[in-house]
Amino acid sequence: MTPLRKPLPHLLFTPNSKSSSFQSLASYFTLTPNPNPTISSPYPPESPTTHIPNPTFKIPPFGPIPPPFTQTRPFSAANSDPSQPMPVVSTDTSSYDSSQPIDAGSSIRKPISLWPGMYSSPVTNALWEARSEMYGDALSDAPPQSELVARTPAQSRTSILYKFSSDYKLREQYRNPWNGIRMGKLLEDLDALAGTIAFKHCCNDDGTRRPLLLVTASVDKMVMKKPILVDTDLNIGGAVVWVGKSSMEIQLEVTQSLQGSSYTSESAALVANFTFVARDSKSGKSAPVNQISPETQREKLLWEEADKRNKMRKKKRAEHKTDTENQDTDRLNALLAEGRVFCDMPALADRDSILIRDTCLQNSFICQPQQRNIHGRIFGGFLMRRAFEIAFSTTYAFAGVAPHFLEVDHVDFVRPVDVGNFLRLKSCVLYTELENPAEPLINVEVVAHVTQPELRSSEVSNKFYFTFSVPPEVMKDGIRIRNVVPATEEEAWRVIERMDAENSQFAAL
């Protein structure tokens, strides 16, 4: 007996003949309800006596698929209203949300080089689309900006609103397995927002000057001050607070509405400071940026704090060059003492300790075009997200329980990462702090290597340092966090360097 084969319904993808050439930073996404809610399936019911022939598929011309923005609002460095945050909602829709066929071939008619990777979050897509719109108006062969102007922080201020309380699909994109926020995804959005704020500060209103190449140079310490909920509306806002000759600092604040209230709490859940540097898009050399003119008392205070941080960074770089010969050998030997026992007499080693090398995890991947930013290089926020995720996994495997994030230490972006690079992320628990039994601290190091097999070379592109802890209730249940010890001098120096960096930061507070 020949088995019956259920025929497929006829599917037709029709490219949209019209698509907007300009999408804005403040983009709204709408979901069209099913006009006939009584029909639970998007396909018509089959009759048992009806024979459906083999389906034919119409494939539209190849082209980049844009984010499904359906409503726009003009974006301008001079006229944007910072008091109106950008509402972000989900970008994916199911067949139950609309009776219209899927448009798989429509695109915003811009050069492919201006399209960022399509893998990103709705926030990143919207922010990059706004920058691509401004790039589209500027000419690459135009002269560089010759006259600088002074802008106020308010002119670059931009905010984003995540309506987690009402948008289920957006909430699901940011939910982690423990019903909390995906911090890696949030770090990605922070970098994208900081880049857009930097570009907004530097952009030329009339579009007659060559656009600058703005890249993330560093990220200062980010401290989680209170938990971020995934079912409550979230707001991220920030502005340029300090400007040097060719660099600028952007401060971002993550705030969350009180439960059942439209007002945000006074204290921020997280504060982040990003430093961006400007390069000429043709020559690659340093380019001057618009200066800043703080107006309010708070803006002046933020400028002073950022100026102190900038001077401290320069001082640390100078001290690092001059003090490398005056290392503390006593501390080095003390750290190595227990590690030598593990290596030479493992049966006598402390069972509450573990070697650094036994906590390591690593992964490797090829950097894909979908992970690039609008400049064609790998998006810094993507690197931060991947580094956070492997650091979280390392801590999870080390502690035996899902950790919670506390802070990101200072991050320097040493060299850019390009599409096609072979990137290796190596993660380890560098040391633990067990003085407070109720809240042990787990310090994790992630090193990103750009490997070029053709050239037989491997160079460090980034180093990330994260601090995690575990819930106090699991400590009461008998979970033990082990002490981590180095086995080599190189590992011991890395531990000393991080401890000294932590102590210097606390002393500066």
XYZ file of C-alpha atoms in Angstrom:
509
model
C 0.000 0.000 0.000
C 1.429 3.325 -1.042
C 1.676 5.756 1.915
C -0.219 9.015 1.542
C 1.917 12.145 1.312
C 0.413 15.312 2.654
C 0.810 18.058 -0.007
C 2.372 21.374 0.930
C 0.354 24.598 0.767
C 1.279 27.084 -1.933
C 3.665 29.745 -0.551
C 4.275 33.006 -2.348
C 6.848 35.617 -1.298
C 6.216 38.927 -2.995
C 8.862 41.637 -2.775
C 7.534 44.985 -1.766
C 7.783 47.520 -4.544
C 8.262 50.421 -2.181
C 10.549 50.737 0.805
C 11.523 53.820 2.690
C 15.029 55.084 2.002
C 15.297 56.719 5.391
C 14.651 55.095 8.739
C 15.135 56.953 11.973
C 16.632 56.510 15.381
C 13.192 56.806 16.933
C 11.514 53.984 15.041
C 8.294 52.320 16.005
C 7.346 48.779 15.166
C 3.727 47.730 14.851
C 2.209 44.293 14.815
C -0.847 43.892 12.594
C -3.464 41.665 14.231
C -5.063 38.806 12.341
C -8.277 40.135 10.813
C -9.972 36.809 11.452
C -9.070 35.743 15.002
C -11.193 32.623 14.806
C -8.739 31.007 12.403
C -5.934 29.478 14.464
C -3.784 28.464 11.499
C -2.315 30.815 8.880
C -2.991 28.255 6.141
C -6.424 27.452 4.639
C -7.910 24.099 5.683
C -7.416 21.254 3.274
C -10.302 19.327 1.847
C -9.748 15.550 1.906
C -10.921 15.330 -1.702
C -8.872 18.246 -3.017
C -5.558 17.495 -4.696
C -2.924 20.240 -4.430
C -0.245 20.072 -7.137
C 3.465 20.372 -6.404
C 4.058 23.918 -5.115
C 6.118 26.444 -6.991
C 8.285 28.993 -5.222
C 8.953 32.493 -6.432
C 12.260 33.757 -5.098
C 12.790 37.511 -5.014
C 16.085 39.112 -6.062
C 18.864 38.806 -3.511
C 19.344 41.783 -1.259
C 20.019 42.666 2.368
C 17.025 42.267 4.661
C 16.375 45.406 6.696
C 14.942 45.598 10.196
C 11.140 45.736 9.866
C 10.704 49.409 10.750
C 7.241 50.598 9.848
C 7.081 54.121 11.223
C 9.771 56.756 11.210
C 10.615 60.064 12.736
C 13.337 62.424 11.419
C 16.747 62.200 13.039
C 18.856 65.330 13.350
C 21.739 66.304 15.568
C 20.243 69.750 15.934
C 16.529 69.040 16.164
C 16.179 65.688 17.953
C 14.239 65.821 21.190
C 16.248 64.066 23.940
C 13.218 64.077 26.243
C 11.493 61.572 23.952
C 13.190 58.190 24.388
C 13.300 55.735 21.552
C 10.768 52.957 22.209
C 12.171 49.575 21.269
C 9.998 46.589 20.561
C 10.507 43.200 19.025
C 11.602 42.908 15.420
C 10.324 39.421 14.759
C 6.725 38.554 13.915
C 5.015 35.258 13.486
C 2.528 34.261 10.819
C -0.224 34.646 13.379
C 0.395 38.370 13.734
C -0.324 39.414 10.156
C -2.245 38.169 7.183
C 0.251 39.736 4.762
C 2.868 37.538 3.032
C 6.469 37.787 4.154
C 8.537 40.197 2.114
C 11.922 38.481 1.821
C 13.476 40.773 -0.748
C 12.725 44.354 0.203
C 15.600 46.562 1.337
C 16.422 50.137 2.063
C 18.210 51.358 -1.046
C 21.615 52.153 0.358
C 25.049 50.800 -0.539
C 25.678 47.418 1.018
C 28.748 48.824 2.789
C 26.439 50.958 4.933
C 24.470 47.983 6.235
C 25.500 46.669 9.636
C 25.140 43.025 10.555
C 21.570 41.801 10.684
C 22.136 39.536 13.666
C 21.890 42.374 16.157
C 19.274 43.365 18.683
C 16.429 45.738 17.722
C 18.248 48.524 19.562
C 21.489 48.043 17.646
C 19.667 47.818 14.335
C 17.772 51.051 14.975
C 20.866 52.939 16.143
C 22.981 51.805 13.217
C 20.197 52.609 10.785
C 20.153 56.174 12.098
C 23.911 56.477 11.564
C 23.679 54.873 8.118
C 21.079 57.474 7.187
C 23.490 60.269 8.071
C 26.351 58.528 6.287
C 24.197 58.285 3.200
C 23.972 62.064 3.042
C 27.716 62.596 3.453
C 30.256 62.243 0.655
C 33.356 60.116 1.201
C 35.383 62.368 -1.112
C 34.206 65.583 0.575
C 36.756 67.684 2.455
C 37.237 67.017 6.190
C 35.603 69.295 8.705
C 37.760 72.395 9.109
C 35.748 74.510 11.544
C 34.902 72.992 14.923
C 31.934 74.111 16.967
C 31.159 73.789 20.657
C 28.161 71.595 21.420
C 26.346 71.159 24.706
C 25.854 67.706 26.253
C 22.117 68.138 25.732
C 22.622 68.215 21.962
C 24.024 64.699 21.952
C 21.751 63.245 24.639
C 19.892 60.168 23.455
C 17.775 57.643 25.337
C 16.194 54.293 24.606
C 13.072 52.830 26.158
C 12.567 49.081 26.407
C 8.875 48.383 26.992
C 9.438 45.035 28.642
C 6.211 45.270 30.639
C 3.969 45.297 27.557
C 6.049 43.809 24.717
C 6.286 40.073 25.280
C 8.462 39.357 22.248
C 10.992 42.044 23.113
C 11.108 40.707 26.654
C 11.829 37.219 25.379
C 14.791 38.485 23.340
C 16.437 39.771 26.523
C 15.456 37.024 28.968
C 18.095 34.610 30.248
C 17.372 31.051 31.441
C 17.014 32.238 35.045
C 14.311 34.795 34.234
C 16.755 37.688 34.458
C 18.242 40.125 31.962
C 20.813 38.970 29.376
C 23.694 41.193 30.437
C 25.763 40.365 27.364
C 22.994 41.631 25.106
C 22.645 44.763 27.225
C 26.404 45.439 26.998
C 26.073 45.154 23.237
C 23.327 47.781 23.201
C 25.337 50.099 25.468
C 28.227 50.131 23.001
C 25.878 50.800 20.076
C 24.181 53.681 21.907
C 27.524 55.204 22.944
C 28.687 55.102 19.328
C 25.560 56.835 18.100
C 25.885 59.544 20.768
C 29.515 60.106 19.742
C 28.533 60.363 16.090
C 25.700 62.736 16.939
C 28.166 65.017 18.719
C 30.582 65.009 15.767
C 28.255 64.973 12.767
C 27.966 67.898 10.389
C 24.401 69.142 10.029
C 24.592 70.051 6.344
C 26.329 66.810 5.275
C 28.993 68.647 3.236
C 31.995 67.342 5.198
C 33.586 63.918 5.215
C 32.259 61.803 8.114
C 34.631 60.745 10.881
C 35.521 57.181 11.744
C 34.596 56.733 15.426
C 35.819 53.651 17.283
C 35.566 52.426 20.869
C 38.921 52.962 22.581
C 38.080 51.830 26.104
C 35.312 51.191 28.594
C 35.715 52.266 32.203
C 34.591 50.138 35.087
C 30.867 49.310 35.062
C 29.350 48.405 38.417
C 25.957 46.779 38.818
C 24.317 48.780 41.617
C 21.046 46.867 41.738
C 19.465 43.982 39.816
C 17.895 44.697 36.422
C 14.500 43.064 35.932
C 13.380 41.672 32.597
C 9.644 42.268 33.071
C 9.841 45.995 33.941
C 10.359 48.877 31.508
C 14.020 49.826 31.113
C 15.600 53.089 30.025
C 19.162 53.746 28.840
C 20.216 57.330 28.302
C 23.459 59.200 27.934
C 25.426 62.053 26.417
C 28.948 63.222 25.682
C 30.356 64.525 28.996
C 33.995 65.256 28.105
C 35.979 65.978 24.941
C 39.720 65.984 24.275
C 41.473 66.807 21.037
C 40.394 63.700 19.129
C 38.628 61.694 21.829
C 35.452 61.964 23.851
C 33.842 60.260 26.812
C 30.207 59.215 26.812
C 28.411 58.415 30.049
C 25.399 56.111 29.975
C 22.936 55.358 32.759
C 20.643 52.349 32.959
C 17.510 53.087 34.967
C 14.379 51.071 35.498
C 10.846 52.115 36.330
C 9.435 51.239 39.706
C 6.936 48.418 39.640
C 3.571 49.831 38.655
C 4.906 53.373 38.185
C 5.849 55.385 35.120
C 8.619 57.220 36.996
C 12.153 55.895 37.071
C 13.941 55.473 40.347
C 16.505 58.104 41.248
C 19.515 55.787 41.484
C 20.795 54.145 38.319
C 21.101 50.379 38.134
C 24.331 50.691 36.118
C 26.595 53.542 34.986
C 28.996 53.077 32.062
C 31.670 55.374 30.623
C 32.824 54.758 27.046
C 35.791 56.496 25.434
C 35.690 56.954 21.657
C 38.451 58.225 19.401
C 37.988 59.933 16.033
C 39.905 59.045 12.888
C 39.761 60.532 9.415
C 37.809 58.061 7.291
C 40.307 58.379 4.417
C 43.741 58.741 6.000
C 43.042 56.887 9.252
C 44.868 59.570 11.224
C 43.573 61.280 14.354
C 40.910 63.870 13.608
C 39.797 66.768 15.814
C 36.253 66.680 17.166
C 33.770 69.321 18.214
C 34.420 70.688 21.684
C 31.899 70.562 24.495
C 30.323 73.384 26.440
C 28.648 72.148 29.655
C 25.822 74.388 30.812
C 24.176 72.998 33.936
C 25.869 72.353 37.260
C 25.530 68.593 36.782
C 27.093 68.765 33.306
C 30.052 70.699 34.713
C 30.481 68.158 37.506
C 30.433 65.256 35.030
C 33.044 67.063 32.912
C 35.360 67.441 35.935
C 34.980 63.756 36.869
C 35.712 62.654 33.299
C 38.734 64.937 33.113
C 40.124 63.327 36.281
C 39.602 59.854 34.803
C 41.429 60.854 31.629
C 44.415 62.222 33.582
C 44.492 59.082 35.724
C 44.586 56.861 32.631
C 47.573 58.790 31.266
C 49.313 58.570 34.630
C 48.781 54.792 34.815
C 50.219 54.311 31.344
C 53.308 56.286 32.319
C 53.708 54.382 35.608
C 53.354 51.062 33.822
C 56.281 51.945 31.538
C 58.594 53.102 34.338
C 57.751 50.643 37.129
C 57.942 47.341 35.283
C 61.448 46.788 36.653
C 60.403 47.335 40.283
C 58.110 44.337 40.633
C 57.275 42.935 44.069
C 59.115 39.605 44.075
C 57.957 38.771 47.617
C 54.307 38.834 46.557
C 55.203 36.807 43.491
C 56.863 34.071 45.544
C 53.973 33.998 48.022
C 51.479 33.457 45.213
C 53.624 30.737 43.631
C 54.266 28.827 46.866
C 51.028 26.874 46.825
C 51.110 26.482 43.058
C 54.469 24.718 43.322
C 52.932 22.222 45.739
C 50.242 21.427 43.162
C 52.884 20.909 40.480
C 55.511 19.016 42.534
C 53.470 17.290 45.285
C 49.836 17.164 44.122
C 48.844 14.640 46.819
C 49.706 17.217 49.498
C 47.982 20.173 47.847
C 45.169 22.021 49.581
C 41.835 20.506 48.566
C 40.148 23.909 48.903
C 42.406 25.391 46.207
C 42.674 24.923 42.455
C 45.146 25.985 39.792
C 44.232 28.799 37.387
C 44.822 26.542 34.403
C 42.212 24.081 35.680
C 39.473 26.745 35.468
C 40.052 27.658 31.822
C 37.538 27.625 28.983
C 38.028 28.783 25.412
C 36.217 28.966 22.113
C 37.130 29.969 18.581
C 35.154 31.334 15.665
C 35.516 33.099 12.351
C 34.251 36.693 12.437
C 31.375 36.882 9.981
C 30.123 39.835 7.897
C 26.859 39.820 9.876
C 28.843 40.841 12.979
C 30.321 44.011 11.481
C 29.471 47.601 12.305
C 28.791 50.381 9.817
C 32.548 50.874 9.353
C 32.951 47.294 8.141
C 34.841 46.039 11.210
C 33.647 43.701 13.929
C 31.284 45.512 16.281
C 32.873 46.146 19.703
C 29.577 45.395 21.419
C 29.569 41.933 19.822
C 33.024 41.252 21.279
C 31.842 42.413 24.712
C 28.818 40.136 24.544
C 30.843 37.090 23.533
C 33.432 37.839 26.231
C 30.718 38.184 28.870
C 29.068 34.922 27.848
C 32.267 32.868 28.077
C 33.139 34.567 31.396
C 29.699 33.665 32.748
C 30.135 30.066 31.575
C 33.578 29.881 33.194
C 32.184 31.095 36.513
C 29.216 28.736 36.273
C 31.487 25.721 35.728
C 33.791 26.874 38.542
C 31.170 27.650 41.199
C 28.665 24.920 40.386
C 25.782 27.390 40.499
C 24.551 30.155 38.175
C 26.438 33.313 39.230
C 25.213 36.893 39.208
C 27.121 39.699 37.525
C 28.671 42.478 39.602
C 30.990 44.547 37.418
C 33.111 44.950 34.304
C 36.592 46.269 34.935
C 38.338 48.695 32.602
C 38.489 47.397 29.009
C 40.998 48.534 26.390
C 40.417 47.791 22.709
C 44.044 47.241 21.687
C 43.558 46.466 17.992
C 40.545 46.278 15.658
C 39.039 42.966 14.618
C 38.139 42.561 10.949
C 35.640 40.421 9.103
C 37.222 37.039 8.360
C 39.577 37.128 11.349
C 39.999 33.908 13.292
C 39.200 34.977 16.864
C 40.024 32.922 19.948
C 38.572 33.752 23.380
C 40.425 32.308 26.384
C 38.779 32.609 29.776
C 39.901 31.672 33.287
C 39.185 32.440 36.927
C 42.150 34.648 37.776
C 41.597 34.843 41.535
C 38.857 34.731 44.153
C 38.170 36.945 47.175
C 36.794 34.916 50.067
C 37.009 37.386 52.962
C 33.222 37.784 53.027
C 31.766 34.243 53.245
C 28.276 35.506 52.376
C 29.414 37.088 49.111
C 32.574 35.574 47.631
C 33.970 37.424 44.609
C 35.082 35.552 41.495
C 37.358 37.523 39.156
C 37.433 36.243 35.572
C 39.834 37.207 32.790
C 38.951 36.877 29.095
C 41.663 37.426 26.480
C 40.737 37.760 22.793
C 43.409 36.707 20.279
C 43.290 37.505 16.567
C 44.918 34.485 14.949
C 46.193 34.570 11.355
C 47.175 31.040 10.280
C 48.487 32.262 6.918
C 50.999 34.508 8.705
C 51.523 32.125 11.637
C 50.743 34.964 14.042
C 48.452 35.502 17.010
C 47.951 38.929 18.612
C 45.893 40.088 21.574
C 43.043 42.368 20.490
C 41.186 42.787 23.800
C 41.346 41.893 27.474
C 38.182 41.796 29.556
C 37.854 41.459 33.320
C 34.537 40.551 34.937
C 33.551 40.067 38.566
C 30.787 37.665 39.586
C 29.366 36.364 42.829
C 26.874 33.680 43.834
C 23.539 34.092 45.628
C 23.948 34.201 49.437
C 21.322 31.489 49.890
C 23.440 28.890 48.079
C 26.371 29.614 50.402
C 24.131 28.654 53.307
C 23.410 25.353 51.568
C 27.076 24.340 51.731
C 28.435 25.547 48.371
C 32.185 26.214 48.673
C 34.123 28.592 46.452
C 37.716 27.451 46.114
C 40.847 29.564 46.267
C 42.583 29.940 42.878
C 46.388 29.891 42.694
C 48.878 30.464 39.840
C 51.338 27.805 38.717
C 53.692 30.002 36.654
C 55.348 33.377 37.076
C 53.402 34.749 34.124
C 50.106 33.832 35.802
C 51.289 35.277 39.130
C 52.182 38.626 37.519
C 48.724 38.763 35.903
C 47.104 38.250 39.304
C 49.276 40.945 40.929
C 48.528 43.378 38.121
C 44.767 42.909 38.471
C 44.858 43.180 42.273
C 46.845 46.403 42.065
C 44.444 47.809 39.460
C 41.510 47.031 41.761
C 43.207 48.648 44.758
C 44.112 51.791 42.800
C 40.514 52.170 41.636
C 39.186 51.911 45.177
C 41.769 54.436 46.362
C 40.644 56.893 43.701
C 37.006 56.766 44.849
